[in-house]
Amino acid sequence: MPQTKILLDENEIPSHWYNVVADMPNPPAPPLGPDGKPVGPDALAAIFPEALIEQEVSAERWIPIPEPVREIYRLWRPAPLYRAHRLEEALGTPARIYYKYEGVSPAGSHKPNTAVAQAYYNREAGIKRLTTETGAGQWGSSLALAGQLFGLEVRVYMVRVSYEQKPFRRSMMHTWGAEVLASPSERTEAGRRILAGDPDSPGSLGIAISEAVEEAASRDDTNYALGSVLNHVLLHQTIIGQEAKRQFEKIGEYPDAIFAPCGGGSNFGGVAFPFLADKAAGREIRLVAVEPTSCPTLTKGHYAYDFGDAIGMTPLLLMYTLGHDFVPPGIHAGGLRYHGDSALVSQLHHEGLVEAVAVPQLATFEAGVRFARSEGILPAPESNHAICAVIEEALRCKESGESRVLFFNLSGHGHFDMAAYDSFFAGELEDFDYPEEAIEESLARLPKVG
Ligand SMILES: *Cc1c(COP(=O)(O)O)cnc(C)c1O
């Protein structure tokens, strides 16, 4: 019987992060300032420490992981790689299905991989406080944990719809010592501006980012930390794909296709980029980002310069976007409700190296329940997107009789998302229509560049 869990020793935790920029066919497009000219790294110095800014613009292939960060990684890494024997059997597919399980971290997702690194570099730079935004609460809880481990105060602006839907994520952040505010809030100019226009605003990641950035920019002792999208965040997450490569080597397998849920692109980039190095060298492998049909950034967005936040405070990034002020329907996969996407993932998608598919909410929960009933683990609603795409692919393999190796990132567990599962079982979950009109309106307000 082949192994079910493929495990590594702690001394096999990678010593370096992998920077995909070194293997991209074209250099990344530069971020632009309000004047349409490329912004230098200095523009970021008000809210990020030097070391992270260097990583943001680096083209070095390998970047060493500081020892204090690796020490904390040892609390849950290396994460296991599983062979989904029972799911394969349930589907009757000849495909071999594997998943990397990032739910073993204390916060229950991949996000602490970067939270810990960011907290470390900020502490080294003498910073005392961090602000951030959170959607479903996974990022806020990850940064709360990391702040606690490195002695930093953390304030989290939490998207209001999630603040109300996920009270236990709030409790988790409190337990790790962070302060949590519902966004839009009255604390910032950005929040007050949104509330003046729409007092019942459910909030969005873009709005919460505006609030957190505004506060960090106005205080010397405070920096901002972002849970996805930026190059340095994807860099830190490459520990996932590197471990997975070693795990596949151990059993003499190699994936034909990799799937990951895609919100801002960090777990997708983290799992896929180390394999993209092989693809760049000529190896055949499909890299598939999976997003919700209600927030279809890569599949329906424009490839254009846009703001990273809702108000227009950040530099302009060339990315797939639905328009910075697009507020997606309140689906339960809060981590996938971002209007844009990582510039690196976007460029690689634009250049044809990365694929994207969109799946509707109900199908993702059907897939997640099917997974839980065969594999046991209860997945996060975000992860259900990847599972849904993998099951579809495995059923195609069943039809064609092909025995392909399918690999996905199980980015987190869903223990704090049971209300969403309850709604699903009660028949109360909906498939939102593709919000074409709202997206078109929002895209009409893309900033003019050049
Ligand atoms: C945040 C989150 C995602 C999506 O964010 P990315 O930056 O695209 O990785 C996916 N899965 C889980 C469990 C998350 O917490």
CSV table of C-alpha atoms and ligand atoms in Angstrom, one decimal:
chain,number,residue,atom,x,y,z
A,1,MET,CA,0.0,0.0,0.0
A,2,PRO,CA,1.5,3.4,-1.0
A,3,GLN,CA,1.9,6.0,1.8
A,4,THR,CA,-1.1,8.1,2.9
A,5,LYS,CA,1.0,10.9,4.6
A,6,ILE,CA,4.3,11.9,3.1
A,7,LEU,CA,6.3,13.6,5.9
A,8,LEU,CA,9.6,15.5,6.2
A,9,ASP,CA,11.8,16.0,9.2
A,10,GLU,CA,12.2,19.5,10.8
A,11,ASN,CA,15.7,19.7,9.4
A,12,GLU,CA,14.2,19.5,5.9
A,13,ILE,CA,12.4,22.8,6.3
A,14,PRO,CA,13.7,24.8,3.4
A,15,SER,CA,16.6,27.2,4.2
A,16,HIS,CA,15.6,29.7,1.5
A,17,TRP,CA,12.5,31.2,-0.1
A,18,TYR,CA,12.2,30.9,-3.9
A,19,ASN,CA,11.8,34.1,-5.9
A,20,VAL,CA,9.9,33.3,-9.1
A,21,VAL,CA,11.0,36.7,-10.6
A,22,ALA,CA,14.3,35.0,-11.4
A,23,ASP,CA,12.6,32.5,-13.8
A,24,MET,CA,9.9,34.7,-15.3
A,25,PRO,CA,10.1,35.2,-19.1
A,26,ASN,CA,9.8,39.0,-18.6
A,27,PRO,CA,10.6,41.3,-15.6
A,28,PRO,CA,7.6,42.3,-13.5
A,29,ALA,CA,5.9,45.5,-14.6
A,30,PRO,CA,6.7,48.3,-12.1
A,31,PRO,CA,4.2,49.8,-9.7
A,32,LEU,CA,3.2,53.4,-10.7
A,33,GLY,CA,2.6,56.5,-8.7
A,34,PRO,CA,-0.3,58.9,-9.2
A,35,ASP,CA,1.7,60.7,-11.8
A,36,GLY,CA,2.0,57.6,-13.9
A,37,LYS,CA,5.7,57.2,-13.3
A,38,PRO,CA,7.3,54.1,-11.7
A,39,VAL,CA,7.4,54.5,-7.9
A,40,GLY,CA,10.8,53.8,-6.2
A,41,PRO,CA,11.1,51.5,-3.2
A,42,ASP,CA,11.2,54.6,-1.0
A,43,ALA,CA,7.4,55.2,-1.5
A,44,LEU,CA,6.8,52.1,0.6
A,45,ALA,CA,9.1,53.1,3.4
A,46,ALA,CA,6.3,54.8,5.4
A,47,ILE,CA,4.5,51.5,6.0
A,48,PHE,CA,7.0,48.6,5.4
A,49,PRO,CA,10.5,47.8,6.8
A,50,GLU,CA,13.5,48.0,4.5
A,51,ALA,CA,14.1,44.2,4.4
A,52,LEU,CA,10.6,43.6,3.1
A,53,ILE,CA,10.9,46.4,0.5
A,54,GLU,CA,14.1,44.8,-0.7
A,55,GLN,CA,12.3,41.5,-1.1
A,56,GLU,CA,9.5,43.2,-2.9
A,57,VAL,CA,11.7,44.3,-5.7
A,58,SER,CA,14.4,41.6,-5.6
A,59,ALA,CA,15.3,39.5,-8.6
A,60,GLU,CA,17.5,37.1,-6.7
A,61,ARG,CA,16.4,33.5,-7.1
A,62,TRP,CA,17.0,32.4,-3.5
A,63,ILE,CA,16.5,34.5,-0.3
A,64,PRO,CA,17.6,33.0,3.0
A,65,ILE,CA,15.0,32.4,5.7
A,66,PRO,CA,16.2,34.0,9.0
A,67,GLU,CA,16.9,31.4,11.7
A,68,PRO,CA,14.3,32.9,14.2
A,69,VAL,CA,11.6,32.5,11.5
A,70,ARG,CA,12.6,28.9,10.8
A,71,GLU,CA,12.5,28.2,14.5
A,72,ILE,CA,8.9,29.3,14.6
A,73,TYR,CA,8.1,27.4,11.4
A,74,ARG,CA,9.1,24.3,13.4
A,75,LEU,CA,6.0,24.7,15.5
A,76,TRP,CA,3.9,23.2,12.6
A,77,ARG,CA,6.2,22.7,9.6
A,78,PRO,CA,7.0,20.8,7.5
A,79,ALA,CA,3.3,20.4,6.6
A,80,PRO,CA,2.2,16.9,5.6
A,81,LEU,CA,1.5,15.9,2.0
A,82,TYR,CA,-1.4,13.5,1.8
A,83,ARG,CA,-2.4,11.0,-0.9
A,84,ALA,CA,-6.3,11.1,-1.1
A,85,HIS,CA,-6.7,7.4,-1.4
A,86,ARG,CA,-10.3,7.4,-0.1
A,87,LEU,CA,-11.4,10.4,-2.2
A,88,GLU,CA,-10.0,8.6,-5.3
A,89,GLU,CA,-11.9,5.5,-4.4
A,90,ALA,CA,-15.1,7.5,-3.8
A,91,LEU,CA,-14.8,9.1,-7.2
A,92,GLY,CA,-13.8,5.9,-8.9
A,93,THR,CA,-11.1,7.9,-10.7
A,94,PRO,CA,-7.8,6.5,-12.1
A,95,ALA,CA,-6.2,9.9,-11.2
A,96,ARG,CA,-3.8,10.0,-8.2
A,97,ILE,CA,-4.8,12.9,-6.0
A,98,TYR,CA,-2.5,14.5,-3.5
A,99,TYR,CA,-2.9,17.5,-1.2
A,100,LYS,CA,-0.6,19.6,0.9
A,101,TYR,CA,-2.4,20.4,4.2
A,102,GLU,CA,-1.7,23.9,5.5
A,103,GLY,CA,-4.4,23.7,8.1
A,104,VAL,CA,-1.8,22.3,10.6
A,105,SER,CA,-0.7,25.8,11.5
A,106,PRO,CA,-1.9,27.3,14.8
A,107,ALA,CA,-4.2,29.7,12.9
A,108,GLY,CA,-5.4,26.9,10.7
A,109,SER,CA,-4.2,28.2,7.3
A,110,HIS,CA,-1.1,28.9,5.2
A,111,LYS,CA,-1.1,32.6,6.3
A,112,PRO,CA,1.2,32.3,9.3
A,113,ASN,CA,4.0,31.4,6.9
A,114,THR,CA,4.3,35.1,5.9
A,115,ALA,CA,2.8,36.6,9.1
A,116,VAL,CA,5.8,35.2,11.1
A,117,ALA,CA,8.3,36.5,8.6
A,118,GLN,CA,6.7,40.0,8.4
A,119,ALA,CA,6.5,40.3,12.2
A,120,TYR,CA,10.2,39.3,12.5
A,121,TYR,CA,11.4,41.9,10.0
A,122,ASN,CA,9.3,44.6,11.6
A,123,ARG,CA,10.6,43.9,15.0
A,124,GLU,CA,14.2,43.9,13.7
A,125,ALA,CA,13.4,47.4,12.3
A,126,GLY,CA,12.3,48.7,15.7
A,127,ILE,CA,8.6,48.8,14.9
A,128,LYS,CA,6.2,48.4,17.9
A,129,ARG,CA,2.8,48.1,16.3
A,130,LEU,CA,1.3,46.6,13.1
A,131,THR,CA,-2.1,47.4,11.4
A,132,THR,CA,-3.8,45.1,9.0
A,133,GLU,CA,-7.1,44.2,7.4
A,134,THR,CA,-8.8,40.8,7.4
A,135,GLY,CA,-11.6,39.3,5.4
A,136,ALA,CA,-12.7,35.9,6.8
A,137,GLY,CA,-10.4,36.4,9.7
A,138,GLN,CA,-7.6,34.0,8.8
A,139,TRP,CA,-5.1,36.7,8.0
A,140,GLY,CA,-6.0,38.8,11.1
A,141,SER,CA,-5.6,35.7,13.3
A,142,SER,CA,-2.3,34.8,11.7
A,143,LEU,CA,-0.8,38.3,12.2
A,144,ALA,CA,-2.2,38.3,15.8
A,145,LEU,CA,-0.3,35.1,16.4
A,146,ALA,CA,2.9,36.4,14.8
A,147,GLY,CA,2.7,39.7,16.6
A,148,GLN,CA,2.4,37.9,19.9
A,149,LEU,CA,5.4,35.6,19.1
A,150,PHE,CA,7.6,38.6,18.3
A,151,GLY,CA,6.2,41.1,20.9
A,152,LEU,CA,4.4,43.5,18.6
A,153,GLU,CA,0.9,45.1,19.2
A,154,VAL,CA,-1.5,44.3,16.4
A,155,ARG,CA,-4.7,46.2,15.3
A,156,VAL,CA,-7.0,44.4,12.8
A,157,TYR,CA,-9.6,46.1,10.6
A,158,MET,CA,-12.0,43.3,9.9
A,159,VAL,CA,-14.5,43.4,6.9
A,160,ARG,CA,-17.9,44.1,8.6
A,161,VAL,CA,-19.8,41.2,7.0
A,162,SER,CA,-17.1,38.7,8.3
A,163,TYR,CA,-16.9,40.5,11.7
A,164,GLU,CA,-20.6,39.6,12.1
A,165,GLN,CA,-20.4,36.1,10.5
A,166,LYS,CA,-17.3,34.9,12.3
A,167,PRO,CA,-17.3,35.9,15.9
A,168,PHE,CA,-14.9,33.1,16.9
A,169,ARG,CA,-12.2,34.4,14.6
A,170,ARG,CA,-12.4,37.6,16.6
A,171,SER,CA,-12.1,35.6,19.8
A,172,MET,CA,-9.0,33.9,18.4
A,173,MET,CA,-7.4,37.3,17.6
A,174,HIS,CA,-8.2,38.5,21.1
A,175,THR,CA,-6.7,35.4,22.6
A,176,TRP,CA,-3.4,36.2,20.8
A,177,GLY,CA,-3.6,39.7,22.1
A,178,ALA,CA,-4.8,41.7,19.0
A,179,GLU,CA,-7.4,44.5,18.9
A,180,VAL,CA,-10.2,44.0,16.3
A,181,LEU,CA,-12.4,46.7,14.7
A,182,ALA,CA,-15.2,46.3,12.2
A,183,SER,CA,-14.5,48.0,8.8
A,184,PRO,CA,-15.6,50.5,7.6
A,185,SER,CA,-15.0,52.1,11.0
A,186,GLU,CA,-15.3,55.7,12.3
A,187,ARG,CA,-11.6,55.6,13.2
A,188,THR,CA,-10.1,56.6,9.9
A,189,GLU,CA,-10.8,59.2,7.2
A,190,ALA,CA,-11.2,56.4,4.6
A,191,GLY,CA,-13.8,54.6,6.8
A,192,ARG,CA,-15.8,57.7,7.5
A,193,ARG,CA,-15.8,58.5,3.8
A,194,ILE,CA,-17.3,55.1,2.9
A,195,LEU,CA,-19.9,55.2,5.8
A,196,ALA,CA,-21.0,58.7,4.6
A,197,GLY,CA,-21.8,57.2,1.2
A,198,ASP,CA,-23.3,53.9,2.5
A,199,PRO,CA,-23.9,53.7,6.3
A,200,ASP,CA,-24.8,49.9,5.8
A,201,SER,CA,-21.7,49.1,3.8
A,202,PRO,CA,-20.8,45.4,4.3
A,203,GLY,CA,-17.2,46.4,3.9
A,204,SER,CA,-14.6,44.9,1.6
A,205,LEU,CA,-11.0,43.9,1.7
A,206,GLY,CA,-10.2,47.0,-0.4
A,207,ILE,CA,-11.9,49.3,2.2
A,208,ALA,CA,-10.2,47.7,5.2
A,209,ILE,CA,-6.8,48.0,3.5
A,210,SER,CA,-7.4,51.7,3.1
A,211,GLU,CA,-8.1,52.0,6.8
A,212,ALA,CA,-5.1,50.0,7.9
A,213,VAL,CA,-2.7,51.8,5.5
A,214,GLU,CA,-4.0,55.2,6.5
A,215,GLU,CA,-3.3,54.5,10.2
A,216,ALA,CA,0.2,53.0,9.5
A,217,ALA,CA,1.2,55.9,7.3
A,218,SER,CA,0.3,58.4,10.0
A,219,ARG,CA,2.3,56.8,12.9
A,220,ASP,CA,6.1,56.3,13.1
A,221,ASP,CA,5.9,53.4,15.5
A,222,THR,CA,3.4,51.6,13.3
A,223,ASN,CA,3.8,49.6,10.0
A,224,TYR,CA,1.3,47.8,7.9
A,225,ALA,CA,1.3,44.1,7.0
A,226,LEU,CA,-0.5,42.6,4.0
A,227,GLY,CA,-1.6,39.0,4.0
A,228,SER,CA,-1.5,38.4,0.2
A,229,VAL,CA,-1.0,40.1,-3.2
A,230,LEU,CA,2.5,41.6,-2.7
A,231,ASN,CA,5.6,39.9,-4.1
A,232,HIS,CA,7.2,39.4,-0.6
A,233,VAL,CA,4.1,37.7,0.6
A,234,LEU,CA,4.1,35.2,-2.3
A,235,LEU,CA,7.9,34.7,-1.7
A,236,HIS,CA,7.3,33.6,1.9
A,237,GLN,CA,4.6,31.2,0.9
A,238,THR,CA,7.0,29.3,-1.5
A,239,ILE,CA,8.0,27.2,1.5
A,240,ILE,CA,4.8,25.3,0.7
A,241,GLY,CA,5.7,24.3,-2.9
A,242,GLN,CA,9.4,23.6,-2.0
A,243,GLU,CA,8.4,21.2,0.8
A,244,ALA,CA,5.9,19.5,-1.6
A,245,LYS,CA,8.6,19.0,-4.2
A,246,ARG,CA,10.8,17.2,-1.7
A,247,GLN,CA,7.8,15.1,-0.6
A,248,PHE,CA,7.0,14.1,-4.2
A,249,GLU,CA,10.7,13.3,-4.8
A,250,LYS,CA,10.5,10.9,-1.8
A,251,ILE,CA,7.8,8.8,-3.4
A,252,GLY,CA,9.0,9.2,-7.0
A,253,GLU,CA,5.9,11.1,-8.2
A,254,TYR,CA,5.5,14.5,-9.9
A,255,PRO,CA,2.2,16.4,-10.4
A,256,ASP,CA,0.7,16.8,-13.9
A,257,ALA,CA,-1.5,19.7,-12.6
A,258,ILE,CA,-1.6,21.9,-9.5
A,259,PHE,CA,-4.7,23.6,-8.2
A,260,ALA,CA,-5.1,26.2,-5.5
A,261,PRO,CA,-7.8,28.6,-4.4
A,262,CYS,CA,-6.9,32.1,-5.5
A,263,GLY,CA,-7.9,35.3,-3.6
A,264,GLY,CA,-4.8,37.6,-3.7
A,265,GLY,CA,-2.7,34.7,-5.0
A,266,SER,CA,-0.4,33.9,-2.1
A,267,ASN,CA,-1.2,30.2,-1.5
A,268,PHE,CA,-1.5,29.7,-5.2
A,269,GLY,CA,1.9,31.3,-5.8
A,270,GLY,CA,3.3,29.6,-2.8
A,271,VAL,CA,2.5,26.1,-3.9
A,272,ALA,CA,2.9,26.7,-7.7
A,273,PHE,CA,5.9,28.9,-8.1
A,274,PRO,CA,8.6,26.4,-7.1
A,275,PHE,CA,7.1,24.1,-9.8
A,276,LEU,CA,7.1,27.0,-12.3
A,277,ALA,CA,10.8,26.9,-12.2
A,278,ASP,CA,10.6,23.4,-13.7
A,279,LYS,CA,8.0,24.6,-16.2
A,280,ALA,CA,10.3,27.4,-17.3
A,281,ALA,CA,13.0,24.8,-17.9
A,282,GLY,CA,10.6,22.9,-20.2
A,283,ARG,CA,8.8,20.4,-17.9
A,284,GLU,CA,5.1,20.0,-18.7
A,285,ILE,CA,2.9,20.9,-15.7
A,286,ARG,CA,-0.4,22.8,-15.5
A,287,LEU,CA,-0.8,25.5,-12.8
A,288,VAL,CA,-4.4,26.3,-12.1
A,289,ALA,CA,-5.7,29.1,-10.0
A,290,VAL,CA,-9.3,28.6,-8.8
A,291,GLU,CA,-11.6,31.6,-8.0
A,292,PRO,CA,-15.3,32.2,-7.2
A,293,THR,CA,-17.7,33.0,-10.1
A,294,SER,CA,-18.9,35.9,-8.0
A,295,CYS,CA,-15.5,37.5,-7.8
A,296,PRO,CA,-13.9,36.3,-11.1
A,297,THR,CA,-10.7,38.4,-11.1
A,298,LEU,CA,-8.4,36.3,-13.4
A,299,THR,CA,-11.2,34.9,-15.6
A,300,LYS,CA,-13.3,38.0,-16.1
A,301,GLY,CA,-11.2,41.0,-15.0
A,302,HIS,CA,-9.2,43.4,-17.0
A,303,TYR,CA,-5.4,43.3,-17.1
A,304,ALA,CA,-4.8,46.9,-16.2
A,305,TYR,CA,-3.1,49.3,-13.7
A,306,ASP,CA,-5.4,49.7,-10.7
A,307,PHE,CA,-5.2,50.6,-7.0
A,308,GLY,CA,-4.7,47.8,-4.4
A,309,ASP,CA,-7.3,49.4,-2.1
A,310,ALA,CA,-10.8,50.8,-2.5
A,311,ILE,CA,-9.9,54.5,-2.0
A,312,GLY,CA,-6.9,54.9,-4.2
A,313,MET,CA,-4.1,55.2,-1.6
A,314,THR,CA,-1.7,52.5,-2.8
A,315,PRO,CA,0.5,52.7,-5.8
A,316,LEU,CA,-1.0,51.4,-9.1
A,317,LEU,CA,-0.3,47.8,-9.8
A,318,LEU,CA,-0.6,46.1,-13.2
A,319,MET,CA,-2.9,43.2,-12.4
A,320,TYR,CA,-6.1,41.5,-13.3
A,321,THR,CA,-8.8,43.6,-11.6
A,322,LEU,CA,-12.5,44.0,-11.3
A,323,GLY,CA,-12.1,47.6,-10.4
A,324,HIS,CA,-10.8,48.9,-7.1
A,325,ASP,CA,-14.3,49.9,-5.8
A,326,PHE,CA,-16.1,46.7,-6.8
A,327,VAL,CA,-17.7,45.1,-3.7
A,328,PRO,CA,-18.2,41.4,-4.3
A,329,PRO,CA,-21.3,39.5,-3.1
A,330,GLY,CA,-21.0,38.3,0.5
A,331,ILE,CA,-20.0,34.7,-0.3
A,332,HIS,CA,-18.7,32.6,2.6
A,333,ALA,CA,-15.2,32.3,1.1
A,334,GLY,CA,-14.3,35.7,2.5
A,335,GLY,CA,-10.6,35.1,1.7
A,336,LEU,CA,-11.5,35.1,-2.0
A,337,ARG,CA,-13.4,38.4,-2.1
A,338,TYR,CA,-10.6,40.7,-3.4
A,339,HIS,CA,-11.0,42.9,-6.4
A,340,GLY,CA,-7.5,42.4,-7.7
A,341,ASP,CA,-4.7,39.8,-7.7
A,342,SER,CA,-1.0,39.4,-7.2
A,343,ALA,CA,0.9,41.3,-10.0
A,344,LEU,CA,3.2,38.2,-10.3
A,345,VAL,CA,0.3,35.8,-10.7
A,346,SER,CA,-1.5,38.2,-13.0
A,347,GLN,CA,1.5,38.6,-15.3
A,348,LEU,CA,2.2,34.9,-15.5
A,349,HIS,CA,-1.5,34.4,-16.3
A,350,HIS,CA,-1.3,37.1,-19.0
A,351,GLU,CA,1.7,35.3,-20.4
A,352,GLY,CA,-0.1,32.0,-20.5
A,353,LEU,CA,2.0,30.2,-17.9
A,354,VAL,CA,-0.8,30.0,-15.3
A,355,GLU,CA,-4.4,29.0,-16.0
A,356,ALA,CA,-7.5,30.1,-14.1
A,357,VAL,CA,-11.0,28.7,-13.6
A,358,ALA,CA,-14.0,30.0,-11.7
A,359,VAL,CA,-16.4,27.8,-9.8
A,360,PRO,CA,-19.8,28.7,-8.2
A,361,GLN,CA,-20.4,28.7,-4.4
A,362,LEU,CA,-22.8,25.7,-4.1
A,363,ALA,CA,-20.5,23.4,-6.1
A,364,THR,CA,-17.6,24.3,-3.8
A,365,PHE,CA,-19.6,23.3,-0.7
A,366,GLU,CA,-20.7,20.0,-2.4
A,367,ALA,CA,-17.1,19.3,-3.1
A,368,GLY,CA,-16.0,20.2,0.4
A,369,VAL,CA,-18.6,17.9,2.0
A,370,ARG,CA,-17.6,15.1,-0.3
A,371,PHE,CA,-14.0,15.6,0.7
A,372,ALA,CA,-14.8,15.7,4.4
A,373,ARG,CA,-16.8,12.5,4.1
A,374,SER,CA,-14.0,10.6,2.5
A,375,GLU,CA,-10.7,12.2,3.8
A,376,GLY,CA,-12.0,13.4,7.2
A,377,ILE,CA,-10.5,16.9,7.2
A,378,LEU,CA,-13.1,19.7,7.1
A,379,PRO,CA,-11.8,22.2,4.6
A,380,ALA,CA,-12.1,26.0,4.7
A,381,PRO,CA,-14.6,27.4,2.2
A,382,GLU,CA,-11.7,28.9,0.2
A,383,SER,CA,-10.0,25.6,-0.1
A,384,ASN,CA,-13.3,24.0,-1.3
A,385,HIS,CA,-12.7,26.0,-4.5
A,386,ALA,CA,-9.6,24.0,-5.3
A,387,ILE,CA,-11.2,20.7,-4.2
A,388,CYS,CA,-14.1,21.5,-6.6
A,389,ALA,CA,-11.8,22.0,-9.6
A,390,VAL,CA,-9.8,18.8,-8.7
A,391,ILE,CA,-12.9,16.7,-8.4
A,392,GLU,CA,-14.0,17.9,-11.8
A,393,GLU,CA,-10.6,17.1,-13.3
A,394,ALA,CA,-10.6,13.7,-11.6
A,395,LEU,CA,-14.0,12.9,-13.1
A,396,ARG,CA,-12.7,13.9,-16.5
A,397,CYS,CA,-9.8,11.4,-15.9
A,398,LYS,CA,-12.4,8.8,-15.1
A,399,GLU,CA,-14.1,9.4,-18.4
A,400,SER,CA,-10.9,9.4,-20.5
A,401,GLY,CA,-9.3,6.6,-18.4
A,402,GLU,CA,-6.1,8.8,-17.9
A,403,SER,CA,-4.2,8.2,-14.7
A,404,ARG,CA,-2.9,11.7,-14.0
A,405,VAL,CA,-1.3,13.1,-10.9
A,406,LEU,CA,-3.5,15.9,-9.5
A,407,PHE,CA,-2.1,18.0,-6.6
A,408,PHE,CA,-3.9,20.7,-4.7
A,409,ASN,CA,-3.2,23.0,-1.8
A,410,LEU,CA,-5.6,22.4,1.1
A,411,SER,CA,-5.0,26.0,2.3
A,412,GLY,CA,-6.8,25.7,5.6
A,413,HIS,CA,-9.4,23.9,7.7
A,414,GLY,CA,-12.9,25.2,8.1
A,415,HIS,CA,-13.4,24.8,11.9
A,416,PHE,CA,-14.4,28.4,12.2
A,417,ASP,CA,-16.6,28.3,9.2
A,418,MET,CA,-19.2,25.9,10.4
A,419,ALA,CA,-22.0,28.5,10.1
A,420,ALA,CA,-21.4,28.5,6.4
A,421,TYR,CA,-21.7,24.7,6.3
A,422,ASP,CA,-24.9,24.9,8.3
A,423,SER,CA,-26.4,27.4,5.8
A,424,PHE,CA,-25.3,24.9,3.0
A,425,PHE,CA,-27.1,22.0,4.7
A,426,ALA,CA,-30.2,24.1,5.4
A,427,GLY,CA,-30.4,24.9,1.7
A,428,GLU,CA,-29.8,28.6,2.4
A,429,LEU,CA,-26.6,29.1,0.4
A,430,GLU,CA,-27.0,30.8,-3.0
A,431,ASP,CA,-25.1,30.9,-6.2
A,432,PHE,CA,-24.7,34.6,-6.9
A,433,ASP,CA,-25.0,35.5,-10.5
A,434,TYR,CA,-21.9,36.8,-12.1
A,435,PRO,CA,-22.2,40.5,-11.1
A,436,GLU,CA,-21.6,41.7,-14.6
A,437,GLU,CA,-23.1,45.2,-14.3
A,438,ALA,CA,-21.4,46.1,-11.0
A,439,ILE,CA,-18.1,44.9,-12.5
A,440,GLU,CA,-18.5,46.9,-15.7
A,441,GLU,CA,-19.4,50.0,-13.7
A,442,SER,CA,-16.4,49.6,-11.5
A,443,LEU,CA,-14.1,48.9,-14.4
A,444,ALA,CA,-15.3,52.1,-16.0
A,445,ARG,CA,-13.6,53.9,-13.0
A,446,LEU,CA,-10.2,52.3,-13.5
A,447,PRO,CA,-7.5,55.0,-13.1
A,448,LYS,CA,-6.2,56.5,-16.4
A,449,VAL,CA,-2.6,55.8,-16.9
A,450,GLY,CA,-0.2,57.5,-19.3
B,1,LIG,C1,-6.8,33.7,2.7
B,1,LIG,C2,-7.0,32.4,2.3
B,1,LIG,C3,-7.1,32.0,0.9
B,1,LIG,C4,-6.9,33.0,-0.2
B,1,LIG,O1,-5.8,33.9,-0.1
B,1,LIG,P1,-4.6,33.8,-1.1
B,1,LIG,O2,-3.8,35.0,-0.8
B,1,LIG,O3,-5.1,33.8,-2.5
B,1,LIG,O4,-3.9,32.6,-0.7
B,1,LIG,C5,-7.3,30.7,0.6
B,1,LIG,N1,-7.5,29.8,1.6
B,1,LIG,C6,-7.4,30.1,2.9
B,1,LIG,C7,-7.7,29.0,3.9
B,1,LIG,C8,-7.2,31.4,3.3
B,1,LIG,O5,-7.2,31.7,4.6
